[in-house]
Coordinates of C-alpha atoms in Angstrom, one line a residue:
X276 CA 123.1 -125.0 7.7
X277 CA 125.9 -127.3 8.8
X278 CA 125.5 -129.3 5.6
X279 CA 125.8 -126.1 3.5
X280 CA 129.0 -125.1 5.3
X281 CA 130.4 -128.5 4.7
X282 CA 129.7 -128.3 1.0
X283 CA 131.4 -124.8 0.8
X284 CA 134.5 -126.0 2.6
X285 CA 134.7 -129.0 0.4
X286 CA 134.4 -126.8 -2.7
X287 CA 137.2 -124.5 -1.4
X288 CA 139.5 -127.4 -0.7
X289 CA 138.8 -129.0 -4.1
X290 CA 139.4 -125.7 -6.0
X291 CA 142.0 -123.9 -3.8
X292 CA 144.6 -123.5 -6.6
X293 CA 142.0 -122.2 -9.0
X294 CA 140.7 -119.7 -6.4
X295 CA 144.2 -118.4 -5.6
X296 CA 145.1 -118.1 -9.3
X297 CA 141.9 -116.1 -9.9
X298 CA 142.7 -113.7 -7.1
X299 CA 146.2 -113.1 -8.4
X300 CA 144.8 -112.5 -11.9
X301 CA 142.2 -110.1 -10.5
X302 CA 145.0 -108.0 -8.8
X303 CA 147.0 -107.9 -12.0
X304 CA 144.0 -106.9 -14.1
X305 CA 143.1 -104.2 -11.6
X306 CA 146.6 -102.8 -11.6
X307 CA 146.7 -102.8 -15.4
X308 CA 143.3 -101.1 -15.7
X309 CA 144.2 -98.5 -13.1
X310 CA 147.4 -97.6 -15.0
X311 CA 145.5 -97.2 -18.2
X312 CA 142.6 -95.2 -16.7
X313 CA 144.7 -93.2 -14.2
X314 CA 148.3 -93.1 -15.6
X315 CA 149.3 -89.9 -13.6
X316 CA 149.0 -89.7 -9.8
X317 CA 150.1 -87.2 -7.2
X318 CA 152.7 -87.7 -4.5
X319 CA 154.9 -85.8 -2.1
X320 CA 158.7 -85.8 -1.7
X321 CA 160.0 -84.7 1.7
X322 CA 163.3 -83.6 3.3
X323 CA 164.8 -81.9 0.3
X324 CA 167.7 -79.9 1.6
X325 CA 167.7 -76.2 0.9
X326 CA 171.0 -74.9 -0.5
X327 CA 172.2 -71.2 -0.4
X328 CA 175.0 -69.9 -2.6
X329 CA 175.9 -66.3 -1.9
X330 CA 175.8 -64.0 -4.9
X331 CA 178.6 -61.8 -6.1
X332 CA 176.9 -58.8 -4.5
X333 CA 176.6 -60.5 -1.1
X334 CA 180.3 -61.5 -1.2
X335 CA 181.3 -57.9 -2.1
X336 CA 179.2 -56.5 0.8
X337 CA 180.5 -59.2 3.2
X338 CA 176.9 -60.5 3.7
X339 CA 176.4 -64.0 5.1
X340 CA 173.2 -66.0 5.9
X341 CA 173.1 -66.7 9.6
X342 CA 169.7 -68.5 9.7
X343 CA 167.4 -70.2 7.2
X344 CA 163.9 -70.7 8.5
X345 CA 163.3 -73.8 6.3
X346 CA 166.4 -75.9 5.9
X347 CA 164.4 -78.8 4.3
X348 CA 161.2 -78.6 2.3
X349 CA 158.4 -80.9 0.9
X350 CA 157.2 -80.6 -2.7
X351 CA 154.2 -82.2 -4.5
X352 CA 154.8 -84.0 -7.8
X353 CA 152.6 -85.4 -10.5
X354 CA 153.5 -88.2 -12.9
X355 CA 153.4 -91.8 -13.9
X356 CA 152.7 -94.0 -10.9
X357 CA 155.5 -96.4 -11.6
X358 CA 158.0 -93.5 -11.8
X359 CA 157.3 -91.2 -9.0
X360 CA 156.9 -94.0 -6.5
X361 CA 160.7 -94.5 -6.5
X362 CA 161.7 -90.8 -6.2
X363 CA 163.3 -89.4 -3.1
X364 CA 164.8 -86.2 -1.8
X365 CA 168.1 -87.1 -3.4
X366 CA 166.5 -86.7 -6.8
X367 CA 165.8 -83.0 -6.4
X368 CA 167.6 -79.7 -5.7
X369 CA 166.2 -76.7 -3.8
X370 CA 168.2 -73.5 -4.2
X371 CA 167.5 -70.1 -2.6
X372 CA 167.1 -67.2 -5.1
X373 CA 169.2 -64.5 -3.4
X374 CA 169.2 -62.0 -6.3
X375 CA 167.2 -59.5 -4.2
X376 CA 169.5 -59.7 -1.1
X377 CA 171.7 -56.7 -1.0
X378 CA 171.6 -55.5 2.6
X379 CA 171.7 -57.0 6.1
X380 CA 168.3 -57.9 7.7
X381 CA 165.5 -60.4 7.4
X382 CA 164.5 -61.4 3.9
X383 CA 161.8 -63.6 2.3
X384 CA 163.3 -65.3 -0.7
X385 CA 162.0 -67.8 -3.3
X386 CA 163.1 -71.4 -3.4
X387 CA 163.8 -72.9 -6.9
X388 CA 163.1 -76.6 -6.9
X389 CA 164.2 -78.8 -9.9
X390 CA 164.9 -82.4 -10.6
X391 CA 168.5 -83.5 -10.8
X392 CA 167.7 -85.5 -14.0
X393 CA 165.0 -84.0 -16.1
X394 CA 162.1 -86.4 -17.1
X395 CA 158.9 -86.1 -19.1
X396 CA 157.3 -88.8 -16.8
X397 CA 156.6 -86.4 -14.0
X398 CA 156.5 -82.7 -13.0
X399 CA 156.8 -80.6 -9.9
X400 CA 153.4 -79.2 -9.0
X401 CA 154.4 -77.0 -6.0
X402 CA 155.0 -73.4 -7.0
X403 CA 155.7 -70.1 -5.1
X404 CA 157.8 -71.8 -2.5
X405 CA 159.6 -69.3 -0.2
X406 CA 161.5 -69.1 3.1
X407 CA 162.7 -66.5 5.5
X408 CA 166.4 -65.9 6.0
X409 CA 168.5 -63.7 8.3
X410 CA 171.5 -61.9 6.8
X411 CA 174.3 -60.1 8.6
X412 CA 177.3 -58.2 7.4
X413 CA 180.4 -60.1 8.6
X414 CA 183.7 -58.2 9.0
X415 CA 187.2 -58.9 10.3
X416 CA 189.1 -56.5 12.6
X417 CA 192.6 -56.6 14.2
X418 CA 193.1 -55.1 17.7
X419 CA 196.3 -55.1 19.8
X420 CA 196.6 -57.5 22.7
X421 CA 197.0 -56.0 26.2
X422 CA 198.5 -57.9 29.2
X423 CA 197.1 -58.2 32.7
X424 CA 199.8 -59.0 35.3
X425 CA 197.7 -58.2 38.4
X426 CA 197.8 -61.8 39.6
X427 CA 201.6 -62.1 39.5
X428 CA 203.7 -61.7 42.7
X429 CA 207.2 -60.3 42.4
X430 CA 210.1 -60.9 44.9
X431 CA 211.1 -58.0 47.1
X432 CA 213.4 -55.5 45.5
X433 CA 212.3 -56.5 42.0
X434 CA 209.7 -55.1 39.6
X435 CA 208.1 -55.9 36.2
X436 CA 209.3 -53.8 33.3
X437 CA 205.8 -53.2 31.9
X438 CA 207.0 -51.3 28.9
X439 CA 209.1 -54.3 27.8
X440 CA 206.5 -57.1 28.2
X441 CA 206.2 -59.1 25.0
X442 CA 203.2 -61.1 23.9
X443 CA 203.0 -63.4 20.8
X444 CA 200.9 -63.0 18.8
X445 CA 200.6 -59.3 19.6
X446 CA 197.3 -58.7 17.8
X447 CA 194.1 -60.7 17.6
X448 CA 191.8 -61.0 14.5
X449 CA 188.1 -60.8 15.2
X450 CA 185.5 -62.0 12.8
X451 CA 181.8 -61.7 13.2
X452 CA 178.7 -59.6 12.7
X453 CA 179.6 -55.9 12.2
X454 CA 178.0 -54.4 15.3
X455 CA 179.3 -57.2 17.5
X456 CA 182.9 -56.8 16.3
X457 CA 182.8 -53.0 16.6
X458 CA 181.6 -53.3 20.2
X459 CA 184.9 -54.8 21.2
X460 CA 187.1 -52.2 22.9
X461 CA 190.1 -54.2 24.0
X462 CA 191.6 -57.7 24.1
X463 CA 193.4 -58.7 27.3
X464 CA 195.6 -61.7 28.0
X465 CA 195.4 -62.8 31.6
X466 CA 198.5 -64.5 33.0
X467 CA 198.9 -66.3 36.3
X468 CA 202.0 -67.5 38.2
X469 CA 201.5 -69.6 41.3
X470 CA 205.0 -68.8 42.8
X471 CA 206.8 -65.6 43.5
X472 CA 208.5 -64.4 40.3
X473 CA 212.2 -63.5 40.6
X474 CA 213.5 -63.8 37.0
X475 CA 212.3 -63.0 33.6
X476 CA 209.7 -65.7 32.7
X477 CA 207.6 -66.9 29.8
X478 CA 204.0 -67.7 30.6
X479 CA 200.9 -69.0 28.7
X480 CA 197.8 -66.8 28.7
X481 CA 194.2 -66.8 27.7
X482 CA 192.5 -64.0 25.8
X483 CA 189.4 -62.1 27.0
X484 CA 187.4 -59.5 25.1
X485 CA 185.8 -56.4 26.7
X486 CA 183.5 -53.6 25.8
X487 CA 184.4 -50.0 26.6
X488 CA 182.6 -50.3 30.0
X489 CA 184.8 -53.3 30.9
X490 CA 182.0 -55.7 30.3
X491 CA 183.4 -59.1 29.3
X492 CA 182.1 -60.5 26.1
X493 CA 181.7 -64.2 25.4
X494 CA 179.7 -64.8 22.2
X495 CA 179.9 -68.1 20.2
X496 CA 179.2 -66.1 17.0
X497 CA 182.5 -64.2 17.4
X498 CA 185.5 -66.0 15.9
X499 CA 189.0 -65.4 17.4
X500 CA 191.9 -67.2 18.9
X501 CA 191.3 -67.5 22.6
X502 CA 194.4 -69.5 23.6
X503 CA 198.0 -70.0 22.4
X504 CA 199.4 -66.7 23.7
X505 CA 203.0 -66.6 25.0
X506 CA 203.8 -63.7 27.3
X507 CA 207.4 -62.8 28.3
X508 CA 207.5 -61.0 31.7
X509 CA 210.8 -59.1 32.1
X510 CA 211.7 -58.9 35.8
X511 CA 214.4 -56.4 36.8
X512 CA 216.2 -55.3 40.0
X513 CA 215.6 -51.7 41.0
X514 CA 217.5 -49.4 43.3
X515 CA 217.1 -45.7 44.2
X516 CA 220.4 -43.8 44.6
X517 CA 221.3 -40.2 45.3
X518 CA 222.9 -38.1 42.5
X519 CA 226.4 -36.6 42.9
X520 CA 228.7 -34.6 40.7
X521 CA 232.4 -33.6 40.4
X522 CA 234.0 -30.1 40.2
X523 CA 237.3 -29.5 38.3
X524 CA 238.9 -27.1 40.8
X525 CA 242.3 -26.8 42.6
X526 CA 242.8 -29.1 45.5
X527 CA 242.8 -26.3 48.0
X528 CA 239.6 -24.8 46.8
X529 CA 236.7 -24.7 49.3
X530 CA 233.8 -26.4 47.5
X531 CA 231.5 -25.5 50.3
X532 CA 231.7 -21.8 49.2
X533 CA 229.8 -22.7 46.1
X534 CA 226.0 -23.1 46.8
X535 CA 224.4 -25.6 44.5
X536 CA 221.3 -27.8 44.2
X537 CA 220.9 -31.1 42.3
X538 CA 217.4 -31.8 40.9
X539 CA 216.3 -34.5 41.1
X540 CA 218.2 -35.4 44.2
X541 CA 218.0 -39.1 43.5
X542 CA 217.2 -41.5 40.6
X543 CA 215.9 -45.0 40.3
X544 CA 217.9 -47.4 38.2
X545 CA 217.1 -51.0 37.0
X546 CA 219.2 -54.0 36.0
X547 CA 218.5 -57.6 35.1
X548 CA 217.3 -59.5 38.2
X549 CA 220.4 -61.7 38.0
X550 CA 222.9 -58.7 37.8
X551 CA 224.6 -58.2 41.2
X552 CA 226.7 -55.1 40.2
X553 CA 223.8 -52.8 41.1
X554 CA 224.0 -54.1 44.7
X555 CA 227.4 -52.4 45.3
X556 CA 226.3 -48.9 44.1
X557 CA 225.8 -46.2 46.7
X558 CA 225.4 -43.2 44.5
X559 CA 225.3 -42.1 40.8
X560 CA 228.0 -39.6 39.8
X561 CA 226.8 -37.5 36.9
X562 CA 230.3 -36.3 36.1
X563 CA 231.8 -32.8 35.9

């Protein structure tokens, strides 16, 4: 047995080059024969990105796709072995057929797959490809901006002129799914001031959205400007003074003989917080 093994090893050493050449030739011959006998083979191409282009009807109805169940797909192809072996996802397009989508909701739509460069050396075998999409009607809506000054402290004797508060921008544009946008009842800018306010002041504020029941809404699917609001808070000095009047009568006329009543008996007036002239007033004369 040992002698037999020695003779085999000696033969391999003596004919190593011939044996290697024979092996290489066998592989080449096998490859050539397989191409001739089986020129077409099957293969799969994965990760082809699905593209969705809204139709004219969808644009007219403000319909947008909010979710695609299959964003990438795999297809089977058949063709020449030496051709399809080098194909990748970048060589194909997968487009949603949205011709039947005319309303919001969930839809099952076909996927049209095609090669970017047409070739007679292979074909796409996969047929009837579909996916599920969610479609919503997207609208925009403008609503006025309100101001919340509950957290502002005012110096004694002063008050905020609420009817003259100015906010810029004064409206906010909401964009999102129709029912979500329509659920918004008001937009409020909250402003804070750490000190006691004694003069008219400009403050920055942040916007919050609320439903009609005062429930605050924070939804990432709702597009709007949350920051960047400038609020001017006008502060004025107020004073309540009695009303008085004058009579054009002779100097010796007894005014007390004329009964009279002034209604209202007093009135509250306002002036800029820095105006000191109001401090010297003791009454308001309404004239003759």
